[in-house]
mmCIF file of C-alpha atoms in Angstrom:
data_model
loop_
_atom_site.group_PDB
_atom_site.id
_atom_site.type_symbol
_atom_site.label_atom_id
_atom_site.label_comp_id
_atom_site.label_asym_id
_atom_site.label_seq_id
_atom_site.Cartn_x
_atom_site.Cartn_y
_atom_site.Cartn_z
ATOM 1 C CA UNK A 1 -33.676 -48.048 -86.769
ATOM 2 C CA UNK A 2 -31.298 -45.078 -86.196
ATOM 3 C CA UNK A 3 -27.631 -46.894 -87.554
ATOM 4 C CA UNK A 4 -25.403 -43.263 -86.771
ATOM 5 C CA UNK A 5 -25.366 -40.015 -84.952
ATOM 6 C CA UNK A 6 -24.425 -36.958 -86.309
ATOM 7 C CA UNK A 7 -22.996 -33.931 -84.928
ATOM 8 C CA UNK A 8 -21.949 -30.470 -86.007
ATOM 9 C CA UNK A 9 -19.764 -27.937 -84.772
ATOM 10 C CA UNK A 10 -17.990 -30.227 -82.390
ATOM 11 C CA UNK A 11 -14.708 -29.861 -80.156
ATOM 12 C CA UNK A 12 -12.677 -32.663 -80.959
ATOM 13 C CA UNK A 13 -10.205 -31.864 -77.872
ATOM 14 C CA UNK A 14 -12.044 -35.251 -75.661
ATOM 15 C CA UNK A 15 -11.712 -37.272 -79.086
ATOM 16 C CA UNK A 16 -7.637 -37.176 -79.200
ATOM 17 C CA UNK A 17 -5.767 -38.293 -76.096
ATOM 18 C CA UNK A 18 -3.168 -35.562 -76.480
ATOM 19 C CA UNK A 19 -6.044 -33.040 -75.680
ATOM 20 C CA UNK A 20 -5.388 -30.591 -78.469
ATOM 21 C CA UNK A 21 -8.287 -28.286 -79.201
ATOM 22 C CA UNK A 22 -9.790 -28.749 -82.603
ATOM 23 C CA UNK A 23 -13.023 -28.334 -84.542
ATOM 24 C CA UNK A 24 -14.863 -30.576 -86.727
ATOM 25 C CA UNK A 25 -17.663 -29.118 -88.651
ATOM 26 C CA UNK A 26 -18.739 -32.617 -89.447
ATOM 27 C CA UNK A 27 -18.908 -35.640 -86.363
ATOM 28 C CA UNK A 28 -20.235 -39.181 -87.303
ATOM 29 C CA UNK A 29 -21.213 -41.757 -84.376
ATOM 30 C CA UNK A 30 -21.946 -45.206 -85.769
ATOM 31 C CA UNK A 31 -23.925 -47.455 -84.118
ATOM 32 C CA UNK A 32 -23.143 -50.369 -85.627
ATOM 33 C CA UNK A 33 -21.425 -51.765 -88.897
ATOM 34 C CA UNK A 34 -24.666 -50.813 -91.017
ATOM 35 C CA UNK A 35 -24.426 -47.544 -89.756
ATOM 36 C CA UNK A 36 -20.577 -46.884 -90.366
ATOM 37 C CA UNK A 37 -21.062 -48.488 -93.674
ATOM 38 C CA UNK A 38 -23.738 -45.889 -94.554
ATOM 39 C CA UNK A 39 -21.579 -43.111 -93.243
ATOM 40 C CA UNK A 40 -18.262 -44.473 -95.157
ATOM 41 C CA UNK A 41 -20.807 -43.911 -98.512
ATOM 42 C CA UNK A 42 -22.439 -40.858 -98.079
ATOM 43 C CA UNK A 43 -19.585 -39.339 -97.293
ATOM 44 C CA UNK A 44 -17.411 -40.683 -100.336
ATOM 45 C CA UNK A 45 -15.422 -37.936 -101.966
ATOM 46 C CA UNK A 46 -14.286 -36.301 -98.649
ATOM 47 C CA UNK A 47 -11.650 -36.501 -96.555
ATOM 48 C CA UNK A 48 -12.460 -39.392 -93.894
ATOM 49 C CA UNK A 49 -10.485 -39.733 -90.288
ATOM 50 C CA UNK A 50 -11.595 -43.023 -88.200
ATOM 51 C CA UNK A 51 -11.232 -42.345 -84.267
ATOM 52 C CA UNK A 52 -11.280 -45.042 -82.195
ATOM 53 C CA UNK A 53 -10.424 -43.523 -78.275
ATOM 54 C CA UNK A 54 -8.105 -41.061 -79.886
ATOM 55 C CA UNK A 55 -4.894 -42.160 -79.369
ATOM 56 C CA UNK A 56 -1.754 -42.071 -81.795
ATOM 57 C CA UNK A 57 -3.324 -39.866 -83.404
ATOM 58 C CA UNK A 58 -2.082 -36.402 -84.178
ATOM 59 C CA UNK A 59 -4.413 -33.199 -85.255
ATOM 60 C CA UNK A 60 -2.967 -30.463 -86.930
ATOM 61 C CA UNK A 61 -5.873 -27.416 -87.689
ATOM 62 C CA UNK A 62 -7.773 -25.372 -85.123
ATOM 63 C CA UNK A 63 -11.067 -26.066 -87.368
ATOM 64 C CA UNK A 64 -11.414 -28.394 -89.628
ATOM 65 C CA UNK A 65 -13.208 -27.378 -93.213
ATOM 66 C CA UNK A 66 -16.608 -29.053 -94.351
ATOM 67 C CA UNK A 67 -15.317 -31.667 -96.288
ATOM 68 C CA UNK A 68 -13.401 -32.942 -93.264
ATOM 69 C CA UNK A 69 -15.357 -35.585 -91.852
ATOM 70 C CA UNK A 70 -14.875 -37.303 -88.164
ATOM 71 C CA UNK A 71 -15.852 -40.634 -87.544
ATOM 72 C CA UNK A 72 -15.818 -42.062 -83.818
ATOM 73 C CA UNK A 73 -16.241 -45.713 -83.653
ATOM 74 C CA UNK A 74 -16.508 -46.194 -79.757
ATOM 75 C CA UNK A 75 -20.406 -47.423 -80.271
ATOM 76 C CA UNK A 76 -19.629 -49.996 -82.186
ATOM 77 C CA UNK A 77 -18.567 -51.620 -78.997
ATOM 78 C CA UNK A 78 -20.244 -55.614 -79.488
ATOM 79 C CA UNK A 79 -17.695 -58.741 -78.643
ATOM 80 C CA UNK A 80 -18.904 -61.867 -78.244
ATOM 81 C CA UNK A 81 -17.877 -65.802 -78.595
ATOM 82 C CA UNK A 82 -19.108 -67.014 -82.090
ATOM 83 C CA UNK A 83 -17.861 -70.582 -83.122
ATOM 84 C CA UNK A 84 -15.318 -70.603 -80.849
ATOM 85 C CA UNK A 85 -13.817 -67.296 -81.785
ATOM 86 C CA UNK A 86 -13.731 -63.873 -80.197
ATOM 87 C CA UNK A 87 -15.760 -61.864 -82.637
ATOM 88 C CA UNK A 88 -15.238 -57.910 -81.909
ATOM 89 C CA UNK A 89 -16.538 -55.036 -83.677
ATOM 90 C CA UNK A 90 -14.075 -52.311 -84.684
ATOM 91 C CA UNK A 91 -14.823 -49.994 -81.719
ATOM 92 C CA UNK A 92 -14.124 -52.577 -79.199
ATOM 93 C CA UNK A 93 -11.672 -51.017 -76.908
ATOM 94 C CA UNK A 94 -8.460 -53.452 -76.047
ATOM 95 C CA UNK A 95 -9.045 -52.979 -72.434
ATOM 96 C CA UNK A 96 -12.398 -54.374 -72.864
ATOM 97 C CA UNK A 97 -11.236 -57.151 -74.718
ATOM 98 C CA UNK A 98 -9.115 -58.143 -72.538
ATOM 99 C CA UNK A 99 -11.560 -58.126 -69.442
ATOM 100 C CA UNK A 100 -14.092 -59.966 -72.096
ATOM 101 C CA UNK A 101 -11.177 -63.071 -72.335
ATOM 102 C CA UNK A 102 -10.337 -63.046 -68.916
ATOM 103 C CA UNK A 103 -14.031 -63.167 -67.526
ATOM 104 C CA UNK A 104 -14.367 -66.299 -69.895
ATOM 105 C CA UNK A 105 -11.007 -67.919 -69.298
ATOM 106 C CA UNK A 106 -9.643 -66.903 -72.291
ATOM 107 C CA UNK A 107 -5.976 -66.760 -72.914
ATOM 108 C CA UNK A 108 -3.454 -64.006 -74.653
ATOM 109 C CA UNK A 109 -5.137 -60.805 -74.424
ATOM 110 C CA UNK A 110 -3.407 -59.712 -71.013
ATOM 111 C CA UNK A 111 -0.449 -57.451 -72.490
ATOM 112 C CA UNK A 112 -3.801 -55.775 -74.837
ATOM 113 C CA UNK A 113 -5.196 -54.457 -71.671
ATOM 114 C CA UNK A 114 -3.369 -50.945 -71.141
ATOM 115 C CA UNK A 115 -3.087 -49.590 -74.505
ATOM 116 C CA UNK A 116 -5.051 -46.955 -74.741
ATOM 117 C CA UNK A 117 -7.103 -47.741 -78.254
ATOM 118 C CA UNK A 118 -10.075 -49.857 -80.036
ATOM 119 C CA UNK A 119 -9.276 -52.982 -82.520
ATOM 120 C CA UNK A 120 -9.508 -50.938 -85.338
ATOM 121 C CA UNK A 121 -7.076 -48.969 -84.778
ATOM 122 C CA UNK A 122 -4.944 -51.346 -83.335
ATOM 123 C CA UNK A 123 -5.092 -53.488 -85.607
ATOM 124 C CA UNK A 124 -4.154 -51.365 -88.653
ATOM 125 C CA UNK A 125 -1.014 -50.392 -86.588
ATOM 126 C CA UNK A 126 -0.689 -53.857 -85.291
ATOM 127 C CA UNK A 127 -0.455 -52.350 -82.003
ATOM 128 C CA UNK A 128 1.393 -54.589 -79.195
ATOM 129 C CA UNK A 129 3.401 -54.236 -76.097
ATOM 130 C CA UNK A 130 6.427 -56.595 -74.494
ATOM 131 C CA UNK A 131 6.999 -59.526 -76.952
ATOM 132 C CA UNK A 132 3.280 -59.739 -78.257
ATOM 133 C CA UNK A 133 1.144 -57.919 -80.880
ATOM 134 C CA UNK A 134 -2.370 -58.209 -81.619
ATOM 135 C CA UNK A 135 -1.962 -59.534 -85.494
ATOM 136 C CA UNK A 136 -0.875 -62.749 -83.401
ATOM 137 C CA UNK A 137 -3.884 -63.343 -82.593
ATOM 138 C CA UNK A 138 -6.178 -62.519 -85.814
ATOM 139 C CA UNK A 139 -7.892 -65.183 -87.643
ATOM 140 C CA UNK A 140 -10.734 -63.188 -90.093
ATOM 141 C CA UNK A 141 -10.850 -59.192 -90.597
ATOM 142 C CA UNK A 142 -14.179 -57.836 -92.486
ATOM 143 C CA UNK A 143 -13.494 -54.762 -94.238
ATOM 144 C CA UNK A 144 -15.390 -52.072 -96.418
ATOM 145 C CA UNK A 145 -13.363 -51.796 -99.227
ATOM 146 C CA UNK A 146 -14.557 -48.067 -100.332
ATOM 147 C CA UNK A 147 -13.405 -48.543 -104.234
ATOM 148 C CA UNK A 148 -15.424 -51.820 -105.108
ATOM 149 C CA UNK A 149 -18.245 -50.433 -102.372
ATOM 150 C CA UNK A 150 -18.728 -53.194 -100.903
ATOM 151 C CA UNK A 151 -18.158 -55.282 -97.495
ATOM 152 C CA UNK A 152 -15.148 -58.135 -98.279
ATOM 153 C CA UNK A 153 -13.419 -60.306 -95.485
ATOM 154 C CA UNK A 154 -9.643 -60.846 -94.935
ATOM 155 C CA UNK A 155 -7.754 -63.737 -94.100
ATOM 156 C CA UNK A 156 -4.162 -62.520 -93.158
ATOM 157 C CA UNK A 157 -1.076 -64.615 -94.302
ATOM 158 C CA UNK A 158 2.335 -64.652 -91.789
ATOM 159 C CA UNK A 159 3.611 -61.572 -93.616
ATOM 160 C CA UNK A 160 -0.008 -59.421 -93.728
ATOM 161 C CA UNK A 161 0.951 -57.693 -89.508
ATOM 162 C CA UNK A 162 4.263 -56.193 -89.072
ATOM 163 C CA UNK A 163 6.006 -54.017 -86.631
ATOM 164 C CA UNK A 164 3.801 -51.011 -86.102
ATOM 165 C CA UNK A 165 2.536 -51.763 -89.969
ATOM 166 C CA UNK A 166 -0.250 -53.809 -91.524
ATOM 167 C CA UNK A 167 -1.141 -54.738 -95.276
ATOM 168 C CA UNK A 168 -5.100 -52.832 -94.840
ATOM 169 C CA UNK A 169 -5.466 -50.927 -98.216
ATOM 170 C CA UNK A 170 -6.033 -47.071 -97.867
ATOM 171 C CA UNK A 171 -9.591 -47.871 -98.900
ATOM 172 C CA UNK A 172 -9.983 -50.563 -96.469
ATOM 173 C CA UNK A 173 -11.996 -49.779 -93.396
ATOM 174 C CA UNK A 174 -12.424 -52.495 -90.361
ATOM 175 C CA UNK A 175 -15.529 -53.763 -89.113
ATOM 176 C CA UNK A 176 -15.355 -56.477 -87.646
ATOM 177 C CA UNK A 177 -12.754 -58.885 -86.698
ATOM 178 C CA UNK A 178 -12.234 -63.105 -85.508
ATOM 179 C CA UNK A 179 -9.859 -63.484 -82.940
ATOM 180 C CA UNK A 180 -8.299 -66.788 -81.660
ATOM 181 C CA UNK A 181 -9.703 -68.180 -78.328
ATOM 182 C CA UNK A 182 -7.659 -70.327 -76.223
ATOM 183 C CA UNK A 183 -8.359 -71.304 -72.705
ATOM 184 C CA UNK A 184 -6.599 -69.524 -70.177
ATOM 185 C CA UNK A 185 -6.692 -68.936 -66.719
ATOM 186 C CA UNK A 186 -8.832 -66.265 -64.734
ATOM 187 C CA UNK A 187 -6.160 -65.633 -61.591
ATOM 188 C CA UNK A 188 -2.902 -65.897 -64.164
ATOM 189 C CA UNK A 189 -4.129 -63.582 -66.285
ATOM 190 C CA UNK A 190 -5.175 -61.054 -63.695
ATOM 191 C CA UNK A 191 -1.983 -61.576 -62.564
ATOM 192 C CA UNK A 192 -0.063 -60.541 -65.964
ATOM 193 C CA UNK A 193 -2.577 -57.435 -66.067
ATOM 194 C CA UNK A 194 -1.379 -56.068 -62.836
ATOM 195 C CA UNK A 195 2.450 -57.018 -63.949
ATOM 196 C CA UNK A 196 2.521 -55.621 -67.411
ATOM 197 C CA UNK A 197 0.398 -52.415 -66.064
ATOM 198 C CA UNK A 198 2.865 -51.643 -63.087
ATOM 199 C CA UNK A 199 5.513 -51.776 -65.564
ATOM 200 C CA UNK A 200 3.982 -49.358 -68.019
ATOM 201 C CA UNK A 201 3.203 -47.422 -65.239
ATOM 202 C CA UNK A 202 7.071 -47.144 -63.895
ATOM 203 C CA UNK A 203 7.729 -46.492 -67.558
ATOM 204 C CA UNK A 204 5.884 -43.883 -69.371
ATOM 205 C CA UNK A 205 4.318 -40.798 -68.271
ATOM 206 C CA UNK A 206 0.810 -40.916 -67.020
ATOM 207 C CA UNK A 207 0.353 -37.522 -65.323
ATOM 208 C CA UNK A 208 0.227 -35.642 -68.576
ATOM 209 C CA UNK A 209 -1.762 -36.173 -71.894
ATOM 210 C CA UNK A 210 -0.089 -38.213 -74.573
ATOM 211 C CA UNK A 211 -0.961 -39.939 -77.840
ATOM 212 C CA UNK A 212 1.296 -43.032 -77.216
ATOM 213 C CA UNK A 213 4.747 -43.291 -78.606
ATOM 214 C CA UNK A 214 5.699 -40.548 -81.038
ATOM 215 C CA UNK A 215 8.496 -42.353 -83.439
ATOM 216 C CA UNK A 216 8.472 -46.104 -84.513
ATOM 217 C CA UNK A 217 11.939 -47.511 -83.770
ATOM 218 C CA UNK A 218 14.312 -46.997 -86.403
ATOM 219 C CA UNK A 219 16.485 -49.570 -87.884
ATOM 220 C CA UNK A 220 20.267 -48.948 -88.892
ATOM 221 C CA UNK A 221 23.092 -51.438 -89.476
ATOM 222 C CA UNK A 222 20.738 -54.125 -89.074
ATOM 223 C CA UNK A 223 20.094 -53.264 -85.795
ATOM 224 C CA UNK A 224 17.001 -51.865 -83.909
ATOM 225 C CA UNK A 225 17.577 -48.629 -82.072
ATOM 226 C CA UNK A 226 15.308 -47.379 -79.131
ATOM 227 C CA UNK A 227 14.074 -43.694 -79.706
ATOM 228 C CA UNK A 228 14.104 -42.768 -76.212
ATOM 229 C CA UNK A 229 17.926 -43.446 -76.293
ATOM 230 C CA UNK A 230 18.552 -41.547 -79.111
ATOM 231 C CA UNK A 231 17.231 -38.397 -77.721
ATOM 232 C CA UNK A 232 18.628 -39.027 -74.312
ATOM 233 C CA UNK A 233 22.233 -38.741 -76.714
ATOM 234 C CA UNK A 234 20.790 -35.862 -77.686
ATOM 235 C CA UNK A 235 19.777 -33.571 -75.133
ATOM 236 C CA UNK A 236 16.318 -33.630 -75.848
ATOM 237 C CA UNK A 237 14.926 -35.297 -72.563
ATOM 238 C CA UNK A 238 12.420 -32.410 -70.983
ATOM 239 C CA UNK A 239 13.102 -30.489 -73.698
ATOM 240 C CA UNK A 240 9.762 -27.801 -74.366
ATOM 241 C CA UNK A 241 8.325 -25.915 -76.725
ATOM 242 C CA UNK A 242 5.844 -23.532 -75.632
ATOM 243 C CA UNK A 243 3.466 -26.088 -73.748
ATOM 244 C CA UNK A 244 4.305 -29.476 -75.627
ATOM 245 C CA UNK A 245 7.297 -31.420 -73.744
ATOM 246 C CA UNK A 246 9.488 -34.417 -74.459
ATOM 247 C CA UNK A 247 8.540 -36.187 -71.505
ATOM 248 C CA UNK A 248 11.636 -36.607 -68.743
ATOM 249 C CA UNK A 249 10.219 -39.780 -67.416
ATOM 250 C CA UNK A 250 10.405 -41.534 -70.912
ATOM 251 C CA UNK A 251 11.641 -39.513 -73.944
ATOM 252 C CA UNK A 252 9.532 -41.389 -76.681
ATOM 253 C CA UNK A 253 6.907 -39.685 -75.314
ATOM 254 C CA UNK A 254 5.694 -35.837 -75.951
ATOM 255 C CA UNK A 255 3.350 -34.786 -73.470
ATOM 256 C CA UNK A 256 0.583 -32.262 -73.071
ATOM 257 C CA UNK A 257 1.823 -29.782 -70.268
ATOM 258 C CA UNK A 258 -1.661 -28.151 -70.184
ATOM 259 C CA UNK A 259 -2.261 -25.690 -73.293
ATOM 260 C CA UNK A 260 -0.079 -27.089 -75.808
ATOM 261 C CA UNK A 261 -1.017 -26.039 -79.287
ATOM 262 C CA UNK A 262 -0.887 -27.923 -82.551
ATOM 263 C CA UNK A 263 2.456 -25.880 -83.802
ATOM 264 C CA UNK A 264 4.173 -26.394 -80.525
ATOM 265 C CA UNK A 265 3.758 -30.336 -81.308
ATOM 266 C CA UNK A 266 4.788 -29.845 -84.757
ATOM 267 C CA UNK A 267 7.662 -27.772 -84.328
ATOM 268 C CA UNK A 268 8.982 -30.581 -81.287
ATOM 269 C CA UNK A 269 8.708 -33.054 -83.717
ATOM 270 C CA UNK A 270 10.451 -31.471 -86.310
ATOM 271 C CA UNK A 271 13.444 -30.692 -84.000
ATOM 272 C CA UNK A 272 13.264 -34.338 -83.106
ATOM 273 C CA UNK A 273 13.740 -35.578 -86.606
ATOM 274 C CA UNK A 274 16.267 -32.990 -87.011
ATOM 275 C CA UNK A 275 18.712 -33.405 -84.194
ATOM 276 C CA UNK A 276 18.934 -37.319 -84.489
ATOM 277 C CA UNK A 277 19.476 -36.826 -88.195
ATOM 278 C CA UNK A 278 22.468 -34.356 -87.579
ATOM 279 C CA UNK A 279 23.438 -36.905 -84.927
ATOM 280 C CA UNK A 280 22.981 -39.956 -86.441
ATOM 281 C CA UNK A 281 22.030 -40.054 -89.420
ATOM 282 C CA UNK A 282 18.863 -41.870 -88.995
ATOM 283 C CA UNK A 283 15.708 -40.718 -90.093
ATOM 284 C CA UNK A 284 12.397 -40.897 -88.002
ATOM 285 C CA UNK A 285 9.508 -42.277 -88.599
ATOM 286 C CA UNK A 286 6.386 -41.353 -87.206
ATOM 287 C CA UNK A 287 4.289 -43.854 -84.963
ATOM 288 C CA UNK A 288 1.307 -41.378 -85.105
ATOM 289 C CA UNK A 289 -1.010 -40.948 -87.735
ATOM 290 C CA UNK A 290 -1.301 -36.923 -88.515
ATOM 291 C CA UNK A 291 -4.842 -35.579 -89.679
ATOM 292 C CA UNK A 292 -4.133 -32.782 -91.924
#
């Protein structure tokens, strides 16, 4: 049995949600955990980027040399009830998840359902919207831990997820993961879908690509500051460079205006970091993760 595809000489532009062209001389499919296992050691010694459905993600090369490997995880799509836990694999996409729980009156997973990414990656970002996160929910996380080669599971403890931040080791990669399953209601839940969906929608900008948030929120004084309100301070609402814009309908946001280039992202964020610096003194972080 075939456990990956491999492809070579690949556009990576439908593999990052900001729709920057790239090439990667080297693309790996998994079909299952076997198969990303395999892939994670025959490919030890090079440099290794995980996509899930491309999103916070930021790529920074027109090609991409040999010893840059891609792996796409979206095959690894199984979920399933198993001893009264949702058991996913890492390429289980949160909107699918949360259509999974809902069609079997599960509760919790209704904020999960518009954010554009799979579990793996959410997880290792703790990705979460309104008051929840996803590391609420985790019991179990198996890993491949690349240094010991070999497949370990994780039991998080209360301080493992935090904001935008998890304690995964760089040589850590997700496989598989047991979430909590609580009865719920089919309508109620529907119901919070549509409501937290409208209000994303009224929110951010949909009508041009984007890779999610850009900045985590900083902290200063003890206090949380929003990053949209910092560069609304600053001028920088709508402000372009060449065809990469910092979106008018909600500045934490840089958006794709059509041919935006990897320098004309770089160079916005840069000017980002810079102004609310000189303005604040408060140094940005990025939300992304840059593949360089």
């Amino acid at each position: 049995m075939q456990n990956f595809l491999e492809l070579k000489d690949v556009s990576l532009k439908k593999y990052n949600t900001l729709r920057l062209e790239a090439y990667a001389k080297r693309l790996y499919f998994p079909l299952n955990q076997e198969g990303l296992v395999e892939v994670l050691r025959f490919t030890k010694g090079n440099k290794r980027y995980l996509l899930g459905k491309g999103s916070n993600v930021l790529l920074t090369k027109d090609v991409y040399p040999e010893d840059v490997v891609f792996i796409v995880t979206t095959h690894m799509d199984d979920i399933r009830i198993e001893q009264e836990e949702l058991v996913l694999e890492a390429g289980v996409s949160l909107s699918q998840l949360t259509w999974f729980a809902i069609e079997h009156a599960i509760d919790g997973y209704a904020f999960a359902e518009d954010i554009p990414g799979t579990i793996g990656g959410a997880l290792i970002m703790n990705a979460g919207q309104f008051e929840f996160t996803i590391g609420q929910y985790v019991h179990w996380v198996d890993v491949y831990d690349d240094e010991l080669d070999e497949v370990k599971r994780i039991i998080p403890d209360a301080d493992f997820f935090t904001y935008r931040n998890s304690g995964f080791k760089a040589s850590e990669t997700i496989l598989a993961c047991g979430l909590r399953n609580v009865g719920g209601d089919e309508l109620e839940n529907i119901e919070k879908v549509i409501s937290y969906k409208k209000e994303r929608y009224r929110k951010q900008p949909r009508n041009y690509p984007n890779a999610g948030s850009v900045f985590k929120r900083p902290q200063k004084d003890g206090k949380t500051l929003f990053v949209w309100k910092l560069f609304e301070e600053c001028g920088l609402r709508g402000k372009r460079i060449g065809n990469a814009e910092i979106s008018f309908k909600h500045p934490g946001f840089i958006v794709n205006l059509g041919q935006a280039t990897q320098s004309d992202v770089l160079a916005l964020i840069d000017l980002c970091k810079q102004e609310v610096k000189k303005s604040f003194d408060v140094d940005l972080e990025l939300e992304w993760r840059v593949l360089d």
